Amino acid sequence: MTITLEQAAERFIPHEFTIDGLDKWLTNQNIDVDGDSRFFHSWHHYENALDEANANVCIRELKGMDADCWTNHDNGIIVHMRDENGEPTIGAAFMYGVEEYLTDAYPVLDDTEFSEVEDRWLRDWFDQEKGAKDWEPKPLAEAIPPREIQFKRN
């Protein structure tokens, strides 16, 4: 199934799609020498359940459109933004629509996906807390050593 740039963007874009809008958006993207750009990434894993849920939705949609994209080891997604002729790709148009939607409309692409990811994050957090039940914080006096107060004399 071949889809147009407009059809890809209109999956989420909250306003009318224009090629000029897409080109302007692409100009402001950090696109590497291979024509790829990263989304929902951080230094180590996803920052939060919202980013992970939105990335999951994007991967699912992009793969359904046969767009060039891949995950980056739980550290966001990478989307091919320009083809070998420098033209915008279907993935670029889709991500343009996504970013416009997240900015102008609502921060969640799919409420069900977000609920599932958020539940898993909370379960993982509680499991970690439960596993650390034998850990006890140091008394404040031990955690913060006293400083000697020095007074200046005039």
PDB file of C-alpha atoms in Angstrom:
ATOM      1  CA  MET A   1       0.000   0.000   0.000  1.00  0.00           C
ATOM      2  CA  THR A   2       1.445   3.333  -1.049  1.00  0.00           C
ATOM      3  CA  ILE A   3       0.505   6.321   1.026  1.00  0.00           C
ATOM      4  CA  THR A   4       1.153  10.002   0.424  1.00  0.00           C
ATOM      5  CA  LEU A   5       2.991  12.445   2.660  1.00  0.00           C
ATOM      6  CA  GLU A   6      -0.338  14.109   3.402  1.00  0.00           C
ATOM      7  CA  GLN A   7      -1.968  10.814   4.434  1.00  0.00           C
ATOM      8  CA  ALA A   8       0.974   9.999   6.724  1.00  0.00           C
ATOM      9  CA  ALA A   9       0.857  13.396   8.435  1.00  0.00           C
ATOM     10  CA  GLU A  10      -2.923  13.437   8.747  1.00  0.00           C
ATOM     11  CA  ARG A  11      -2.888  10.394  11.021  1.00  0.00           C
ATOM     12  CA  PHE A  12      -2.269  12.831  13.908  1.00  0.00           C
ATOM     13  CA  ILE A  13      -1.751  16.402  12.655  1.00  0.00           C
ATOM     14  CA  PRO A  14      -4.295  18.732  14.328  1.00  0.00           C
ATOM     15  CA  HIS A  15      -4.384  21.228  11.445  1.00  0.00           C
ATOM     16  CA  GLU A  16      -4.259  21.231   7.656  1.00  0.00           C
ATOM     17  CA  PHE A  17      -1.136  19.613   6.212  1.00  0.00           C
ATOM     18  CA  THR A  18       1.049  21.677   3.878  1.00  0.00           C
ATOM     19  CA  ILE A  19       4.301  20.662   2.232  1.00  0.00           C
ATOM     20  CA  ASP A  20       5.708  24.082   3.223  1.00  0.00           C
ATOM     21  CA  GLY A  21       4.915  23.330   6.875  1.00  0.00           C
ATOM     22  CA  LEU A  22       6.676  19.967   6.585  1.00  0.00           C
ATOM     23  CA  ASP A  23       9.724  21.545   4.902  1.00  0.00           C
ATOM     24  CA  LYS A  24       9.937  24.249   7.580  1.00  0.00           C
ATOM     25  CA  TRP A  25       9.673  21.604  10.329  1.00  0.00           C
ATOM     26  CA  LEU A  26      12.364  19.460   8.657  1.00  0.00           C
ATOM     27  CA  THR A  27      14.713  22.456   8.520  1.00  0.00           C
ATOM     28  CA  ASN A  28      14.597  22.627  12.334  1.00  0.00           C
ATOM     29  CA  GLN A  29      15.220  18.895  12.897  1.00  0.00           C
ATOM     30  CA  ASN A  30      18.563  17.399  13.875  1.00  0.00           C
ATOM     31  CA  ILE A  31      19.039  15.142  10.866  1.00  0.00           C
ATOM     32  CA  ASP A  32      22.298  13.209  10.629  1.00  0.00           C
ATOM     33  CA  VAL A  33      24.348  12.657   7.463  1.00  0.00           C
ATOM     34  CA  ASP A  34      22.356   9.510   6.671  1.00  0.00           C
ATOM     35  CA  GLY A  35      19.070  11.452   6.723  1.00  0.00           C
ATOM     36  CA  ASP A  36      17.931  10.045  10.083  1.00  0.00           C
ATOM     37  CA  SER A  37      16.538  11.780  13.153  1.00  0.00           C
ATOM     38  CA  ARG A  38      15.812  10.611  16.719  1.00  0.00           C
ATOM     39  CA  PHE A  39      12.590  11.003  18.668  1.00  0.00           C
ATOM     40  CA  PHE A  40      11.629  10.307  22.304  1.00  0.00           C
ATOM     41  CA  HIS A  41      15.265   9.730  23.227  1.00  0.00           C
ATOM     42  CA  SER A  42      17.309  10.451  26.320  1.00  0.00           C
ATOM     43  CA  TRP A  43      20.736   9.456  27.576  1.00  0.00           C
ATOM     44  CA  HIS A  44      19.627   6.146  29.023  1.00  0.00           C
ATOM     45  CA  HIS A  45      16.296   4.422  28.385  1.00  0.00           C
ATOM     46  CA  TYR A  46      13.070   6.366  28.214  1.00  0.00           C
ATOM     47  CA  GLU A  47      12.695   9.324  30.551  1.00  0.00           C
ATOM     48  CA  ASN A  48       9.121   8.433  31.435  1.00  0.00           C
ATOM     49  CA  ALA A  49       6.140   6.230  30.626  1.00  0.00           C
ATOM     50  CA  LEU A  50       4.652   8.885  28.347  1.00  0.00           C
ATOM     51  CA  ASP A  51       7.669   8.941  26.013  1.00  0.00           C
ATOM     52  CA  GLU A  52       7.783   5.149  25.908  1.00  0.00           C
ATOM     53  CA  ALA A  53       4.055   4.857  25.147  1.00  0.00           C
ATOM     54  CA  ASN A  54       4.190   7.508  22.413  1.00  0.00           C
ATOM     55  CA  ALA A  55       7.281   5.850  20.897  1.00  0.00           C
ATOM     56  CA  ASN A  56       5.491   2.472  20.885  1.00  0.00           C
ATOM     57  CA  VAL A  57       2.541   3.999  19.008  1.00  0.00           C
ATOM     58  CA  CYS A  58       4.858   5.662  16.481  1.00  0.00           C
ATOM     59  CA  ILE A  59       6.809   2.447  15.824  1.00  0.00           C
ATOM     60  CA  ARG A  60       3.584   0.511  15.284  1.00  0.00           C
ATOM     61  CA  GLU A  61       2.178   3.144  12.905  1.00  0.00           C
ATOM     62  CA  LEU A  62       5.440   3.686  11.008  1.00  0.00           C
ATOM     63  CA  LYS A  63       5.946  -0.034  10.462  1.00  0.00           C
ATOM     64  CA  GLY A  64       2.352  -0.252   9.207  1.00  0.00           C
ATOM     65  CA  MET A  65       3.250   2.392   6.603  1.00  0.00           C
ATOM     66  CA  ASP A  66       6.476   0.554   5.671  1.00  0.00           C
ATOM     67  CA  ALA A  67       8.457   3.633   6.726  1.00  0.00           C
ATOM     68  CA  ASP A  68      12.163   3.280   7.509  1.00  0.00           C
ATOM     69  CA  CYS A  69      12.394   3.398  11.292  1.00  0.00           C
ATOM     70  CA  TRP A  70      13.875   1.411  14.131  1.00  0.00           C
ATOM     71  CA  THR A  71      14.167   1.452  17.889  1.00  0.00           C
ATOM     72  CA  ASN A  72      17.332   2.494  19.626  1.00  0.00           C
ATOM     73  CA  HIS A  73      17.589  -0.008  22.511  1.00  0.00           C
ATOM     74  CA  ASP A  74      14.782   1.472  24.637  1.00  0.00           C
ATOM     75  CA  ASN A  75      16.215   4.891  23.984  1.00  0.00           C
ATOM     76  CA  GLY A  76      13.725   6.337  21.535  1.00  0.00           C
ATOM     77  CA  ILE A  77      13.203   5.733  17.859  1.00  0.00           C
ATOM     78  CA  ILE A  78      15.144   6.642  14.753  1.00  0.00           C
ATOM     79  CA  VAL A  79      13.251   7.663  11.611  1.00  0.00           C
ATOM     80  CA  HIS A  80      14.649   8.106   8.108  1.00  0.00           C
ATOM     81  CA  MET A  81      13.625  11.684   7.238  1.00  0.00           C
ATOM     82  CA  ARG A  82      14.920  12.287   3.710  1.00  0.00           C
ATOM     83  CA  ASP A  83      15.351   9.953   0.779  1.00  0.00           C
ATOM     84  CA  GLU A  84      18.452   9.706  -1.417  1.00  0.00           C
ATOM     85  CA  ASN A  85      17.192  12.713  -3.441  1.00  0.00           C
ATOM     86  CA  GLY A  86      16.734  14.845  -0.311  1.00  0.00           C
ATOM     87  CA  GLU A  87      12.934  14.637  -0.455  1.00  0.00           C
ATOM     88  CA  PRO A  88      10.853  14.172   2.734  1.00  0.00           C
ATOM     89  CA  THR A  89       9.921  10.575   3.529  1.00  0.00           C
ATOM     90  CA  ILE A  90       6.622   9.108   4.701  1.00  0.00           C
ATOM     91  CA  GLY A  91       8.238   8.721   8.140  1.00  0.00           C
ATOM     92  CA  ALA A  92       9.139  12.410   8.209  1.00  0.00           C
ATOM     93  CA  ALA A  93       5.583  13.446   7.326  1.00  0.00           C
ATOM     94  CA  PHE A  94       4.178  11.121   9.995  1.00  0.00           C
ATOM     95  CA  MET A  95       6.552  12.421  12.694  1.00  0.00           C
ATOM     96  CA  TYR A  96       5.722  15.999  11.660  1.00  0.00           C
ATOM     97  CA  GLY A  97       2.057  15.216  12.306  1.00  0.00           C
ATOM     98  CA  VAL A  98       2.919  13.546  15.611  1.00  0.00           C
ATOM     99  CA  GLU A  99       5.003  16.460  16.890  1.00  0.00           C
ATOM    100  CA  GLU A 100       2.344  18.971  15.870  1.00  0.00           C
ATOM    101  CA  TYR A 101      -0.296  16.888  17.677  1.00  0.00           C
ATOM    102  CA  LEU A 102       1.793  16.485  20.835  1.00  0.00           C
ATOM    103  CA  THR A 103       2.548  20.211  20.871  1.00  0.00           C
ATOM    104  CA  ASP A 104      -0.838  21.649  19.906  1.00  0.00           C
ATOM    105  CA  ALA A 105      -3.446  19.089  20.922  1.00  0.00           C
ATOM    106  CA  TYR A 106      -2.705  16.436  23.564  1.00  0.00           C
ATOM    107  CA  PRO A 107       0.504  14.884  24.978  1.00  0.00           C
ATOM    108  CA  VAL A 108      -0.720  11.269  24.605  1.00  0.00           C
ATOM    109  CA  LEU A 109      -1.049   9.530  21.230  1.00  0.00           C
ATOM    110  CA  ASP A 110      -2.966   6.503  22.559  1.00  0.00           C
ATOM    111  CA  ASP A 111      -4.551   6.504  26.026  1.00  0.00           C
ATOM    112  CA  THR A 112      -4.715   2.691  26.216  1.00  0.00           C
ATOM    113  CA  GLU A 113      -1.031   2.283  25.338  1.00  0.00           C
ATOM    114  CA  PHE A 114      -0.110   4.951  27.880  1.00  0.00           C
ATOM    115  CA  SER A 115      -2.164   3.268  30.633  1.00  0.00           C
ATOM    116  CA  GLU A 116      -0.479  -0.085  29.976  1.00  0.00           C
ATOM    117  CA  VAL A 117       3.037   1.377  29.979  1.00  0.00           C
ATOM    118  CA  GLU A 118       2.340   3.519  33.043  1.00  0.00           C
ATOM    119  CA  ASP A 119       1.002   0.476  34.932  1.00  0.00           C
ATOM    120  CA  ARG A 120       4.179  -1.471  34.079  1.00  0.00           C
ATOM    121  CA  TRP A 121       6.384   1.440  35.179  1.00  0.00           C
ATOM    122  CA  LEU A 122       4.535   1.635  38.503  1.00  0.00           C
ATOM    123  CA  ARG A 123       4.745  -2.151  39.046  1.00  0.00           C
ATOM    124  CA  ASP A 124       8.482  -2.063  38.287  1.00  0.00           C
ATOM    125  CA  TRP A 125       8.966   0.823  40.707  1.00  0.00           C
ATOM    126  CA  PHE A 126       7.065  -0.928  43.513  1.00  0.00           C
ATOM    127  CA  ASP A 127       8.970  -4.171  42.848  1.00  0.00           C
ATOM    128  CA  GLN A 128      12.250  -2.275  43.206  1.00  0.00           C
ATOM    129  CA  GLU A 129      11.060  -0.672  46.431  1.00  0.00           C
ATOM    130  CA  LYS A 130       9.924  -4.025  47.771  1.00  0.00           C
ATOM    131  CA  GLY A 131      13.303  -5.544  46.853  1.00  0.00           C
ATOM    132  CA  ALA A 132      15.062  -2.765  48.723  1.00  0.00           C
ATOM    133  CA  LYS A 133      12.977  -3.172  51.891  1.00  0.00           C
ATOM    134  CA  ASP A 134      16.011  -4.065  54.013  1.00  0.00           C
ATOM    135  CA  TRP A 135      17.680  -0.809  53.073  1.00  0.00           C
ATOM    136  CA  GLU A 136      17.348   1.915  55.643  1.00  0.00           C
ATOM    137  CA  PRO A 137      18.482   5.483  55.274  1.00  0.00           C
ATOM    138  CA  LYS A 138      21.278   6.760  57.465  1.00  0.00           C
ATOM    139  CA  PRO A 139      20.285   9.057  60.285  1.00  0.00           C
ATOM    140  CA  LEU A 140      20.515  12.636  59.121  1.00  0.00           C
ATOM    141  CA  ALA A 141      23.398  13.376  61.490  1.00  0.00           C
ATOM    142  CA  GLU A 142      25.494  10.647  59.811  1.00  0.00           C
ATOM    143  CA  ALA A 143      24.436  11.511  56.283  1.00  0.00           C
ATOM    144  CA  ILE A 144      25.445  15.156  56.575  1.00  0.00           C
ATOM    145  CA  PRO A 145      28.611  15.670  58.600  1.00  0.00           C
ATOM    146  CA  PRO A 146      28.667  18.813  60.730  1.00  0.00           C
ATOM    147  CA  ARG A 147      30.705  21.721  59.449  1.00  0.00           C
ATOM    148  CA  GLU A 148      32.827  23.845  61.626  1.00  0.00           C
ATOM    149  CA  ILE A 149      31.550  27.354  61.704  1.00  0.00           C
ATOM    150  CA  GLN A 150      34.243  29.933  61.394  1.00  0.00           C
ATOM    151  CA  PHE A 151      33.642  33.523  62.307  1.00  0.00           C
ATOM    152  CA  LYS A 152      35.621  36.344  60.851  1.00  0.00           C
ATOM    153  CA  ARG A 153      36.789  38.985  63.215  1.00  0.00           C
ATOM    154  CA  ASN A 154      36.938  42.546  62.066  1.00  0.00           C
TER     155      ASN A 154
END
